[in-house]
mmCIF file of C-alpha atoms in Angstrom:
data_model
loop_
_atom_site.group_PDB
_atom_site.id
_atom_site.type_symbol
_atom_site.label_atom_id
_atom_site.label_comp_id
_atom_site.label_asym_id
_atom_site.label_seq_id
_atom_site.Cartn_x
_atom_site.Cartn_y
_atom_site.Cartn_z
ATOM 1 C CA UNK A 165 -11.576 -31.402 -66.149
ATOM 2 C CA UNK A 166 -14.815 -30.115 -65.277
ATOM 3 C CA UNK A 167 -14.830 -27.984 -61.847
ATOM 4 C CA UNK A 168 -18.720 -26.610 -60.687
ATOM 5 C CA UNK A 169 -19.420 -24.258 -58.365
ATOM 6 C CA UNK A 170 -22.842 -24.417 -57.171
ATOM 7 C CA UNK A 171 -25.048 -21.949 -54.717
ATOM 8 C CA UNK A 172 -27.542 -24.863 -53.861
ATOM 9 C CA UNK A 173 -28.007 -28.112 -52.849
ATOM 10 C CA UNK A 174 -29.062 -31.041 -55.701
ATOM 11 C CA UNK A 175 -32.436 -31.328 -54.163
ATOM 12 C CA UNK A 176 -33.956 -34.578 -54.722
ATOM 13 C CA UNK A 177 -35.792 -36.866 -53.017
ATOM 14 C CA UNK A 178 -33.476 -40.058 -51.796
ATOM 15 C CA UNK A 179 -35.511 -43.581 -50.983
ATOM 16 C CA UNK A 180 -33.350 -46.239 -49.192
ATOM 17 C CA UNK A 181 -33.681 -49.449 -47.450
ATOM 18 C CA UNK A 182 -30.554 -49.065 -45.822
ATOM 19 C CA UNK A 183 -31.963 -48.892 -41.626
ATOM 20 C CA UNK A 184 -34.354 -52.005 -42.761
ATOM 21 C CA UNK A 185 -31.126 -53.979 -43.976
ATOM 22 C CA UNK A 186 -29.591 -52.390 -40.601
ATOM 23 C CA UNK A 187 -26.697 -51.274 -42.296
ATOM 24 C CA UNK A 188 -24.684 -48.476 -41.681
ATOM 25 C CA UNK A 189 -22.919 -45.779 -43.640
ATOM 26 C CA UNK A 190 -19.556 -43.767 -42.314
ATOM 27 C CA UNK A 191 -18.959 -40.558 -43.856
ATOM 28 C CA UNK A 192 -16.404 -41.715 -46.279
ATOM 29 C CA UNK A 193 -19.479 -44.256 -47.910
ATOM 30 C CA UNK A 194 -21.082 -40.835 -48.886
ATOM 31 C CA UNK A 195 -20.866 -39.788 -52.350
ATOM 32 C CA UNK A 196 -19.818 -35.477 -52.510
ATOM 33 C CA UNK A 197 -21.947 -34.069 -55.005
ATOM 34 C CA UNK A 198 -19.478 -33.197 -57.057
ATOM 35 C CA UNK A 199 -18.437 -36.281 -57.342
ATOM 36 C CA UNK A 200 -22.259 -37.068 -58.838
ATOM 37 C CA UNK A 201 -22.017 -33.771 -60.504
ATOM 38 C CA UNK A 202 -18.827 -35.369 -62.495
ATOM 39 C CA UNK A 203 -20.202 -38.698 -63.457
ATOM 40 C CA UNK A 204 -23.589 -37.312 -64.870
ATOM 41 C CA UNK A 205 -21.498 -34.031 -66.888
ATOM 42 C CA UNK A 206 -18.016 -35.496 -68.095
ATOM 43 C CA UNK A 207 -19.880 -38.065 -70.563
ATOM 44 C CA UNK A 208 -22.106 -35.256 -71.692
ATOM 45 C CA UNK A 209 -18.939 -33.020 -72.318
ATOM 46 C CA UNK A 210 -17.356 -35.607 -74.083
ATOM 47 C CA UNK A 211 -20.229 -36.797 -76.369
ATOM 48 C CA UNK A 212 -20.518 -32.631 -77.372
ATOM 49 C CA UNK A 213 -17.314 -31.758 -77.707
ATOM 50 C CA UNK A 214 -15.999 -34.965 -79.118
ATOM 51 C CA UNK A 215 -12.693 -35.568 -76.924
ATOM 52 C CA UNK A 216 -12.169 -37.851 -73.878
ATOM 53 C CA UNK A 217 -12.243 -36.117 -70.735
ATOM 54 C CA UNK A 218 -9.857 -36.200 -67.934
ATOM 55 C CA UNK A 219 -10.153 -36.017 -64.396
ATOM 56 C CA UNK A 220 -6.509 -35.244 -63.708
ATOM 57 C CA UNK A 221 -6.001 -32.659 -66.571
ATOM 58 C CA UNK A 222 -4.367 -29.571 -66.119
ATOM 59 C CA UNK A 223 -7.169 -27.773 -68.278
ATOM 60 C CA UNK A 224 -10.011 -26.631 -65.888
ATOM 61 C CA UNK A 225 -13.469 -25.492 -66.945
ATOM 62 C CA UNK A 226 -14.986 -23.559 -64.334
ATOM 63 C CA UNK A 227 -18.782 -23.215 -64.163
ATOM 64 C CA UNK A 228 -20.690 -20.982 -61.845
ATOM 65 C CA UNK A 229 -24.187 -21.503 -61.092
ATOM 66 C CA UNK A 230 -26.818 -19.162 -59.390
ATOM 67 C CA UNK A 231 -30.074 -20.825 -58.103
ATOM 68 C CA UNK A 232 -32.148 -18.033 -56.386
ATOM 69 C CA UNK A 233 -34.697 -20.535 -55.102
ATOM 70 C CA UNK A 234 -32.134 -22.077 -52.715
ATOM 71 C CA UNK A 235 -29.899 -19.599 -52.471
ATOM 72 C CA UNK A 236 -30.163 -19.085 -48.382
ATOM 73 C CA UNK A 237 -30.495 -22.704 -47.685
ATOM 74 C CA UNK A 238 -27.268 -22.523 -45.692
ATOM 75 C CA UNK A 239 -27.789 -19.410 -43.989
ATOM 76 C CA UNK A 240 -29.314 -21.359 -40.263
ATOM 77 C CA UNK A 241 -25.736 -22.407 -39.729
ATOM 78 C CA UNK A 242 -24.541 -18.448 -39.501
ATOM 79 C CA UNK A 243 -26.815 -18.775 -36.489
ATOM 80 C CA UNK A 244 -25.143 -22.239 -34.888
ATOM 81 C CA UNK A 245 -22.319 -21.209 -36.006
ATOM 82 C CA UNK A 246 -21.167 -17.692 -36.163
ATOM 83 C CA UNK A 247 -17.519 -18.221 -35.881
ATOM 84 C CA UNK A 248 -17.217 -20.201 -39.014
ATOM 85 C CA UNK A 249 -18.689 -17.021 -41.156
ATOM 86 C CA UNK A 250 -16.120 -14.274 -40.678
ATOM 87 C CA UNK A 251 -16.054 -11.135 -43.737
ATOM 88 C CA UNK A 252 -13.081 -10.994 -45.795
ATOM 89 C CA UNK A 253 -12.116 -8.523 -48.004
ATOM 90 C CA UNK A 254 -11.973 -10.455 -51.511
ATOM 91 C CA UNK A 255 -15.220 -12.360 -50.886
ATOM 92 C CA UNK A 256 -18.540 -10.988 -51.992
ATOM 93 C CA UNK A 257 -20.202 -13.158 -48.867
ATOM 94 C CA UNK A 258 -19.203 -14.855 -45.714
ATOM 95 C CA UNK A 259 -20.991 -17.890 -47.219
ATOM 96 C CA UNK A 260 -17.884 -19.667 -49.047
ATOM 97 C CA UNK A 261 -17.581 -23.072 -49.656
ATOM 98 C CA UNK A 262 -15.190 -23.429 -46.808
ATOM 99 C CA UNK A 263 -16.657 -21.878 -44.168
ATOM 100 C CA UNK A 264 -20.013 -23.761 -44.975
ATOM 101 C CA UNK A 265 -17.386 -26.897 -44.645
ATOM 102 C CA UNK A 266 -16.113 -26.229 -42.027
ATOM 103 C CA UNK A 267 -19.801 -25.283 -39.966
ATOM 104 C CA UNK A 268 -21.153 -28.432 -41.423
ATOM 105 C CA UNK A 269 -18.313 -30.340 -39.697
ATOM 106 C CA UNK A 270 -19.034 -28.436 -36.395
ATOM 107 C CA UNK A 271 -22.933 -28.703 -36.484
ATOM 108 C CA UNK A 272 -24.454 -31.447 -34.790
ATOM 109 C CA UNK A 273 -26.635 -34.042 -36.658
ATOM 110 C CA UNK A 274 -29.654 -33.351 -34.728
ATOM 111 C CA UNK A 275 -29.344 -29.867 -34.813
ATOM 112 C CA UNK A 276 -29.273 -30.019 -38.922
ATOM 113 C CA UNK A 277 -32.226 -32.183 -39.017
ATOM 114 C CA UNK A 278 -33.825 -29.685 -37.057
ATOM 115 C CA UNK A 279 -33.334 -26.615 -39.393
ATOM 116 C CA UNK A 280 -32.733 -28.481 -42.821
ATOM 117 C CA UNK A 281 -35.595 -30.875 -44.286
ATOM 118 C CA UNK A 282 -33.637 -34.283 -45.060
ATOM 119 C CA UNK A 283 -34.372 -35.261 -47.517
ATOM 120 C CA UNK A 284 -35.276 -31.723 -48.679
ATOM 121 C CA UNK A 285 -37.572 -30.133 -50.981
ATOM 122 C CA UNK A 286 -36.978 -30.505 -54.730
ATOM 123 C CA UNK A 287 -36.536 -27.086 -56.574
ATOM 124 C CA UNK A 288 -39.233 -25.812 -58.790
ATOM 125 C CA UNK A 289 -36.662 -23.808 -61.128
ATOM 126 C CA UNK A 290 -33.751 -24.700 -62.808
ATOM 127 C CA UNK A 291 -30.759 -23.221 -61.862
ATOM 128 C CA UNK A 292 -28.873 -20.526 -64.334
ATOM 129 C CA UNK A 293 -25.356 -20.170 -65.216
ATOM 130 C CA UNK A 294 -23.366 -17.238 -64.146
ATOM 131 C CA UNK A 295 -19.937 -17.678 -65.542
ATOM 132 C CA UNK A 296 -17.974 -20.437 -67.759
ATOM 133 C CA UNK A 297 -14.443 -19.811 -67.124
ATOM 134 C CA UNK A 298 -10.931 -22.017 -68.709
ATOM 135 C CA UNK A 299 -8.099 -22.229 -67.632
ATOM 136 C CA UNK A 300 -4.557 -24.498 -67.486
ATOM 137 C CA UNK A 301 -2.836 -25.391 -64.204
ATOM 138 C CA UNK A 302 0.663 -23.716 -63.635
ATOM 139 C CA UNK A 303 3.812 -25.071 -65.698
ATOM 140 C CA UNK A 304 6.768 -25.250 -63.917
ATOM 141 C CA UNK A 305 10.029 -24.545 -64.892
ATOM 142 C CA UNK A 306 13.744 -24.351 -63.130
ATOM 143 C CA UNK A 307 17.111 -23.931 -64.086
ATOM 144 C CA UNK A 308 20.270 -22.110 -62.974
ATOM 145 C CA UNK A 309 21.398 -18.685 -64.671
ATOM 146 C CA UNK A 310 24.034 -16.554 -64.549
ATOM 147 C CA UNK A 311 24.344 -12.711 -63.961
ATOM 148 C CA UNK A 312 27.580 -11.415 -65.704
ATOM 149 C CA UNK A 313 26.558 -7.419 -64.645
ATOM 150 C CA UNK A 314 27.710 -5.299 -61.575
ATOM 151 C CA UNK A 315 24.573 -2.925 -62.033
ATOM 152 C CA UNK A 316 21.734 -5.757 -62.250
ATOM 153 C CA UNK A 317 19.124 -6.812 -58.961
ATOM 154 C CA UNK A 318 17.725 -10.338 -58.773
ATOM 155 C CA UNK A 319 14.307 -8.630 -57.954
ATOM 156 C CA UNK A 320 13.082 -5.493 -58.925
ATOM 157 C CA UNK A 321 14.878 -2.846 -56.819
ATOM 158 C CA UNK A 322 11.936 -0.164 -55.840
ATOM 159 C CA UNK A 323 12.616 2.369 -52.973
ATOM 160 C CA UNK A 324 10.033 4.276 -51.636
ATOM 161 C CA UNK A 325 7.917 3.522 -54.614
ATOM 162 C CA UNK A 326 10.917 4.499 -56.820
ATOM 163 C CA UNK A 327 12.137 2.330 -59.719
ATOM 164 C CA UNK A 328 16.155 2.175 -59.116
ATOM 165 C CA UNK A 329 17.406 0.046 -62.133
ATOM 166 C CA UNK A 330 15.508 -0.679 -65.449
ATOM 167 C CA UNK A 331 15.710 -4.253 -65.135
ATOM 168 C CA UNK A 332 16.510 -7.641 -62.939
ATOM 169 C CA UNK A 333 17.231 -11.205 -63.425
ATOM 170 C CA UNK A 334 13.879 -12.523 -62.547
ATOM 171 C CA UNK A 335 12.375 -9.981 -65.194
ATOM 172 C CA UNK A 336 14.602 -10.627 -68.162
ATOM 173 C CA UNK A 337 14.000 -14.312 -67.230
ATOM 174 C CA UNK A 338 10.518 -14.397 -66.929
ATOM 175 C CA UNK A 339 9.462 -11.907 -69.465
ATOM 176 C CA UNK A 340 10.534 -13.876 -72.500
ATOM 177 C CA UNK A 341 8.997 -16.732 -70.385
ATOM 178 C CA UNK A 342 5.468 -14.858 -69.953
ATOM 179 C CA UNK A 343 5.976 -14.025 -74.037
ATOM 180 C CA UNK A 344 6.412 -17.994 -75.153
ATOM 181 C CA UNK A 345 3.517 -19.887 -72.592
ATOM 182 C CA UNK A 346 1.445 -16.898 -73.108
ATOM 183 C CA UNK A 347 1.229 -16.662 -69.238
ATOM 184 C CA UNK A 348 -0.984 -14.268 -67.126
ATOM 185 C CA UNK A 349 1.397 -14.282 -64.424
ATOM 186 C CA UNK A 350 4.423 -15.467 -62.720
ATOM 187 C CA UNK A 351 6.233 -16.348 -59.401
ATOM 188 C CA UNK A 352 9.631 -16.268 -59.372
ATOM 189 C CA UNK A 353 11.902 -17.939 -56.293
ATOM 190 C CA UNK A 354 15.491 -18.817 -56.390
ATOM 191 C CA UNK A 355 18.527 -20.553 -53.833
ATOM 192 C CA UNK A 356 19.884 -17.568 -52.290
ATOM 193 C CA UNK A 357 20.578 -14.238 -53.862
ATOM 194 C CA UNK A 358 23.306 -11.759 -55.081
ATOM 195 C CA UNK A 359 23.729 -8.387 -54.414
ATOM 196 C CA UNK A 360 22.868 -5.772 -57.201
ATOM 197 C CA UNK A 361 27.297 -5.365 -57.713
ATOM 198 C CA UNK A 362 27.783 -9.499 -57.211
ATOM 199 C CA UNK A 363 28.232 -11.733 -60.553
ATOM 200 C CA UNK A 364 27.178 -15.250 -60.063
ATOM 201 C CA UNK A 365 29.588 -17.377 -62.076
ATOM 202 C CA UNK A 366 30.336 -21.298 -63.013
ATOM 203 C CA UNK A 367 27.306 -23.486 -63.047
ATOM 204 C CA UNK A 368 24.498 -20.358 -62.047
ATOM 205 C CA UNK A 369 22.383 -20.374 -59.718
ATOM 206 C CA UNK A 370 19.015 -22.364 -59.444
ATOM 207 C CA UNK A 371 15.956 -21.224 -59.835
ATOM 208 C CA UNK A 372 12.352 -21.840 -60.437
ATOM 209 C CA UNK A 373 9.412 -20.251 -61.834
ATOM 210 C CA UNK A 374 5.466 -20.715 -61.767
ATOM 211 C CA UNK A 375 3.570 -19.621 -64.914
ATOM 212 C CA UNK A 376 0.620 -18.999 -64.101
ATOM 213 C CA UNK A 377 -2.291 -19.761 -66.791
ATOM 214 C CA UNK A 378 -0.373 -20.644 -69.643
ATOM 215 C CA UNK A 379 -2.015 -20.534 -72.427
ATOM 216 C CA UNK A 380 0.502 -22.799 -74.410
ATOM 217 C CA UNK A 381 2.232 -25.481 -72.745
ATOM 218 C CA UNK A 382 2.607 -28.052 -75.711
ATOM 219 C CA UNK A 383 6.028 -27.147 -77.875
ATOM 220 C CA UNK A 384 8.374 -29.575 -80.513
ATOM 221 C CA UNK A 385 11.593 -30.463 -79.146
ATOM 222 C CA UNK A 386 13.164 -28.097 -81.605
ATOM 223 C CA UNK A 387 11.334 -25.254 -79.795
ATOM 224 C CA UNK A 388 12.520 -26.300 -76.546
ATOM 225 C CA UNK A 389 15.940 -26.555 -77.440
ATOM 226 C CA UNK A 390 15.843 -22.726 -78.264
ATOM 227 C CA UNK A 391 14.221 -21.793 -75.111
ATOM 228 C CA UNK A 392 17.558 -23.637 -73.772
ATOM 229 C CA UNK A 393 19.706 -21.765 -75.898
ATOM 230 C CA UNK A 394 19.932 -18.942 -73.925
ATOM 231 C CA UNK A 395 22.148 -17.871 -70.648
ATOM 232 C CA UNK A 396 19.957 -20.040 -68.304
ATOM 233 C CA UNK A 397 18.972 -24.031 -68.867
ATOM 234 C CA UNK A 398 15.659 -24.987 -68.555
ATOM 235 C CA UNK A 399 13.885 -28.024 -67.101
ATOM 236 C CA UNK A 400 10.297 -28.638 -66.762
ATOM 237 C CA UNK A 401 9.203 -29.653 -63.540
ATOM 238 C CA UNK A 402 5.946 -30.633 -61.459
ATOM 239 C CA UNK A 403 5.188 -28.699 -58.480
ATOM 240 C CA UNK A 404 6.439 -31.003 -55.716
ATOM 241 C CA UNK A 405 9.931 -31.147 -57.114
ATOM 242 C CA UNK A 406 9.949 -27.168 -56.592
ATOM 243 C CA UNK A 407 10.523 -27.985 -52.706
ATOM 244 C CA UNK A 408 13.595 -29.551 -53.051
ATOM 245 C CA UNK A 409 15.635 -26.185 -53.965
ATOM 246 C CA UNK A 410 14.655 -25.072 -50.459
ATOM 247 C CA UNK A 411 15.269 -28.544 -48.715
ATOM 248 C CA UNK A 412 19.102 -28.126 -46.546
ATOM 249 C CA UNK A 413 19.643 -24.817 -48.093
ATOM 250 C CA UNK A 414 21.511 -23.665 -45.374
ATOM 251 C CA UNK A 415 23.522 -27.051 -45.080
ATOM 252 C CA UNK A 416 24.731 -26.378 -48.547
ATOM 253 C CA UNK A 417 28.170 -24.421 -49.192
ATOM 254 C CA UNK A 418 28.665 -21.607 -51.696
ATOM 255 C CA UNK A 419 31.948 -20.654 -53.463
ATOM 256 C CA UNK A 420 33.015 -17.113 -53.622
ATOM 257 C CA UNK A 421 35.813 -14.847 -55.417
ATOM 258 C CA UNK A 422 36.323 -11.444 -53.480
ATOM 259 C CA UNK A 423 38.850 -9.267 -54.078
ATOM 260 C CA UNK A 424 39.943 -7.046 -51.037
ATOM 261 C CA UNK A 425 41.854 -3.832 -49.858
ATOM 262 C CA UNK A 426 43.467 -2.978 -46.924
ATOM 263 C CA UNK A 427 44.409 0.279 -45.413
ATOM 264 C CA UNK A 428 47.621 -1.373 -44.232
ATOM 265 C CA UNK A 429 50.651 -2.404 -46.616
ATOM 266 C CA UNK A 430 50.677 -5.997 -47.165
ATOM 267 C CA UNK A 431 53.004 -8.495 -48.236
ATOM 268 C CA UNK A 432 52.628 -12.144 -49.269
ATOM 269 C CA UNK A 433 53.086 -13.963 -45.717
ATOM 270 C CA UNK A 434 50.274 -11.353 -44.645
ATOM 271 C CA UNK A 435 47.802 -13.175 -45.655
ATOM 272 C CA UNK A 436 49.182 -16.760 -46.283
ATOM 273 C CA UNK A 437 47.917 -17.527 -42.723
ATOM 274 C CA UNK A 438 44.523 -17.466 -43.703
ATOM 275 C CA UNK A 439 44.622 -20.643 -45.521
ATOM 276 C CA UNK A 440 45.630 -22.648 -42.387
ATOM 277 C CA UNK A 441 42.057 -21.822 -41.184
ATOM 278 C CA UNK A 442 39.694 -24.409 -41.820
ATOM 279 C CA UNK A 443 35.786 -25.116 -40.431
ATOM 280 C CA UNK A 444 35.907 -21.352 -38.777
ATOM 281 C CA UNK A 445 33.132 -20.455 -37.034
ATOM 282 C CA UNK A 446 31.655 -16.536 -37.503
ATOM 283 C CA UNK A 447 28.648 -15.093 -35.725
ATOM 284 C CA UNK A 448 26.550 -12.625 -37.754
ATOM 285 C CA UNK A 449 23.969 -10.314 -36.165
ATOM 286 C CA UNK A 450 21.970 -8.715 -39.113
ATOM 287 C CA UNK A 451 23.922 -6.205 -41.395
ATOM 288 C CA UNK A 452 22.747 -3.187 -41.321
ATOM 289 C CA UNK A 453 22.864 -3.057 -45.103
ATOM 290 C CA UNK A 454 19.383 -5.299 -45.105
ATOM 291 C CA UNK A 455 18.086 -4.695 -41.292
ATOM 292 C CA UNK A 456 15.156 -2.926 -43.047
ATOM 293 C CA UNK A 457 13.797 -6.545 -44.151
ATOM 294 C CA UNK A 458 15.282 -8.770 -42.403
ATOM 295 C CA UNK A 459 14.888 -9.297 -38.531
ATOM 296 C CA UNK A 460 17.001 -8.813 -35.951
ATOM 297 C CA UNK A 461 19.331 -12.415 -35.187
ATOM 298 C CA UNK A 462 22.588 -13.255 -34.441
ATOM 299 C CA UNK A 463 23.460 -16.022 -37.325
ATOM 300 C CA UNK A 464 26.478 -18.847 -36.704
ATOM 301 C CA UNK A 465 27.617 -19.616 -39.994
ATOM 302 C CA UNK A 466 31.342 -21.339 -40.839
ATOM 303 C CA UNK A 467 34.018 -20.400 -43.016
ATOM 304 C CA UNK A 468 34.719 -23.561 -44.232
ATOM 305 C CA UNK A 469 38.068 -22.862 -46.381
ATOM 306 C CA UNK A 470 40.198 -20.272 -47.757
ATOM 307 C CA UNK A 471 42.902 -19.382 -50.045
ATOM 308 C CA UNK A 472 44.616 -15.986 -51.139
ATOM 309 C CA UNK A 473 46.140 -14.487 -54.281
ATOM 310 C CA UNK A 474 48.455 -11.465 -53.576
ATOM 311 C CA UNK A 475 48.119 -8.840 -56.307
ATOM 312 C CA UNK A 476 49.900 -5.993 -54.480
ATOM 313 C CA UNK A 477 50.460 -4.032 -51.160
ATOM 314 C CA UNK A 478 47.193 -2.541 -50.953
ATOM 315 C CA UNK A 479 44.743 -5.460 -52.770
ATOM 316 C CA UNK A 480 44.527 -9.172 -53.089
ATOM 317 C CA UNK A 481 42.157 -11.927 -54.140
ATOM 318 C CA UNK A 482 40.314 -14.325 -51.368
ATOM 319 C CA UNK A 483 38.637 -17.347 -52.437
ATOM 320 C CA UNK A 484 36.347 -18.682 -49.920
ATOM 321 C CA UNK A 485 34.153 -21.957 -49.387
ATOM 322 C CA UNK A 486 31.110 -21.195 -47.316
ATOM 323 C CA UNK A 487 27.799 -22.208 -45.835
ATOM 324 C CA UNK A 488 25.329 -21.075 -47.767
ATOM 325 C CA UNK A 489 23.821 -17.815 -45.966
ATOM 326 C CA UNK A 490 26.394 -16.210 -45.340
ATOM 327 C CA UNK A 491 26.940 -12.352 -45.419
ATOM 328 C CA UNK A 492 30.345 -12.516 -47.181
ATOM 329 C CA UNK A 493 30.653 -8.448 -47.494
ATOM 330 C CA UNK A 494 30.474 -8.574 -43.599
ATOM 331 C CA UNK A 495 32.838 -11.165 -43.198
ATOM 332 C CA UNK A 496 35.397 -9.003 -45.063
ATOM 333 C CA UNK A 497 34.759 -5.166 -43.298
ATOM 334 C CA UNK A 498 33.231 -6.650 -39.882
ATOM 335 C CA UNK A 499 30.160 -4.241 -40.355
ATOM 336 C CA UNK A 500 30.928 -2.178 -37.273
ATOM 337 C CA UNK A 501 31.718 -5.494 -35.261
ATOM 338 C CA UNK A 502 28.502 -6.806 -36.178
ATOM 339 C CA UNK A 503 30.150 -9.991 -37.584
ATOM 340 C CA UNK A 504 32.635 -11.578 -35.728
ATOM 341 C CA UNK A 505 35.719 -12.563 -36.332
ATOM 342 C CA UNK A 506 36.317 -10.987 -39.599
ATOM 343 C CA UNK A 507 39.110 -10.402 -41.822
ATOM 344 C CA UNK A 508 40.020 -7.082 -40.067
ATOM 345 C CA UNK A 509 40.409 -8.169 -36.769
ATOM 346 C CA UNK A 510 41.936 -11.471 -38.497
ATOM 347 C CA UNK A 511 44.892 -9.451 -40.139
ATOM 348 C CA UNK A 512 44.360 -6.537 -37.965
ATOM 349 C CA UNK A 513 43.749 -3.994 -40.623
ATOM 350 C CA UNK A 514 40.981 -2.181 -41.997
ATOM 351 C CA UNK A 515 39.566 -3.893 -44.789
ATOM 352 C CA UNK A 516 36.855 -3.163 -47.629
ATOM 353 C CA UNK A 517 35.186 -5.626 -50.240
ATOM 354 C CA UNK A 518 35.730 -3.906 -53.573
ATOM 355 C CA UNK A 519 34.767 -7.118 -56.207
ATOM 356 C CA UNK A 520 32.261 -10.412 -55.060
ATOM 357 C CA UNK A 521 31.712 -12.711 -57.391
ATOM 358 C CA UNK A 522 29.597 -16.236 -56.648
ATOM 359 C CA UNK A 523 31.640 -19.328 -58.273
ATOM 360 C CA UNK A 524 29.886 -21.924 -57.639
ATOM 361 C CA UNK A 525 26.068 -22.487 -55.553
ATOM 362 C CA UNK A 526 26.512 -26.371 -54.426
ATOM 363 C CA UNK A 527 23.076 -27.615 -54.558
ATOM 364 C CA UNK A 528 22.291 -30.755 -56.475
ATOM 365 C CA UNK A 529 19.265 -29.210 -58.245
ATOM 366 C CA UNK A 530 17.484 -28.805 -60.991
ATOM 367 C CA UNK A 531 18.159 -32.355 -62.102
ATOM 368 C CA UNK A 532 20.772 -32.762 -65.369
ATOM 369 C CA UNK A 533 19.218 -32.772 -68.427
ATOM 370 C CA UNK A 534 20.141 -35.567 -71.119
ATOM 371 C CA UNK A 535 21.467 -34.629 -73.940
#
């Protein structure tokens, strides 16, 4: 696909009969230039370089153009229009192809004929190119992984511009992926997260990533089944189907493993009760743990289910069924009352998390893969 960026107007002269035949053409009748631009270049493309071209390929060929001649034919409409031409910081002039859009759309049709010659001048020069540029839409790719370390971030954990831990999920994912598509970049985005000290167990949890640029994106089945062979399972994917890892997320439930202590000497009928409780409602305002990014909100979530496995006086095992989003530490220590009711004021002790470990994340995505 062919993609032109142009700093003029295709000046030539247009004859038409069309008022004598008292027709009339909408906006939509108009053909964009770079519509015209295509017609008259992809043939030429093709004939030189000897393949078909595409319209909806994923490869992009970016040309720039400079055309000094014509270069300020747009600037009147910074004068009809000043809001429409507003600096930014990453643009080298106000006069981008959206903003000239968007003032064209303002602009009355009088008021152009006014300041622009229709049909305008032809150029005397040709224009020159400034920059020929390739490159590949984004590949998409999802799957679920699991984290089997205590010590490992999803993200990279920086403090105060300090590196914490050598290394996180969405690196050791994503570097290897970077390393096969030959990538310039990536963005990484998950369902929910886990705590630096929580494993995520069972089927993983989903993710997806955007590479960015590829530079390979064709690959033999054999080569894909070896990406696959690894601790996450990959899927290929097209952009739209990213959104429905986010769709209902917090509808979902998660499935958790914690094992707890308690100040208190327990026995087994201590805690039995808690698997009686079903559908219980819990209102969270945000831990302090992650108030630094994350606002200030008081959360309902529900405890859907519970059951308990005493290991002795001091310690036993909770297994919970959740909605997805909820702060499961805080459920367990209260976090200062913060989250209420909790399994202190529950069981009337004083409780601490010392294990978490995610079982199971209940969302129907990435699709299954065929064997």
């Amino acid at each position: 696909m062919l993609r032109s960026k142009r700093s003029h107007r295709n000046k030539k002269p247009v004859h038409c009969n069309i008022g004598k035949q008292s027709l009339s053409l909408g906006r939509n009748d108009i053909v964009q230039l770079k519509e015209a631009y295509k017609w008259i270049t992809h043939p030429l493309f093709s004939e030189e370089l000897g393949v078909p071209i595409d319209g909806k390929s994923l490869f992009e060929v970016s040309v720039v153009f400079a055309h000094p001649e014509t270069v300020e034919d747009c600037h009147f409409l910074r004068v009809i229009c000043p809001d429409c031409f507003k600096p930014a910081k990453n643009k080298k002039s106000v006069f981008t192809r959206m903003a000239v859009m968007k003032a064209l759309n303002k602009i009355k049709e009088e008021d152009f004929c006014k300041q622009f010659p229709c049909p305008p001048n032809s150029p005397k020069a040709v224009c020159s190119v400034v920059e020929i540029e390739c490159a590949h839409g984004a590949v998409f790719v999802a799957g679920r992984y699991n984290k089997y370390s205590r010590n490992l971030p999803q993200t990279p954990w920086i403090i105060d511009g300090e590196r914490k831990l050598d290394s996180s999920v969405e690196e050791l994912i994503s570097d290897h992926l970077l390393t096969v598509f030959k990538a310039e970049s990536f963005n990484f985005s998950s369902s929910g997260r886990e705590d630096v000290d929580v494993r995520t167990l069972g089927n993983g949890r989903p993710f997806a990533i955007e590479l960015v640029n590829p530079h390979r994106v064709h690959f033999t089945s054999q080569e894909i089944k070896e990406l696959q062979q690894t601790n996450f399972l990959l899927l290929f994917l097209f952009r739209e189907a990213i959104g429905h890892m986010k769709e209902g997320e917090e509808e979902k439930t998660k499935t958790y493993s914690a094992l707890i202590w308690t100040n208190k000497a327990i026995q087994r009928k201590d805690i039995e009760f808690l698997e009686d409780i079903k559908d219980l409602k819990i209102d969270q305002k945000t831990p302090l743990r992650v108030l630094h990014r994350r606002p200030l909100a008081v959360r309902t979530r529900i405890i859907h289910s519970m059951e308990t496995h005493y290991v002795d006086e001091h310690h036993f095992r909770l297994y919970l069924k959740t909605q997805a989003g909820t702060y499961i530490k805080e459920f367990v220590h209260g976090d200062f009352g913060r989250t209420k009711p909790n399994i202190c004021s529950l069981m009337d002790v004083t409780a601490d998390i010392l294990e978490l470990d995610v079982e199971s994340v209940d969302v129907d995505w990435p699709p299954a893969l065929d064997d």
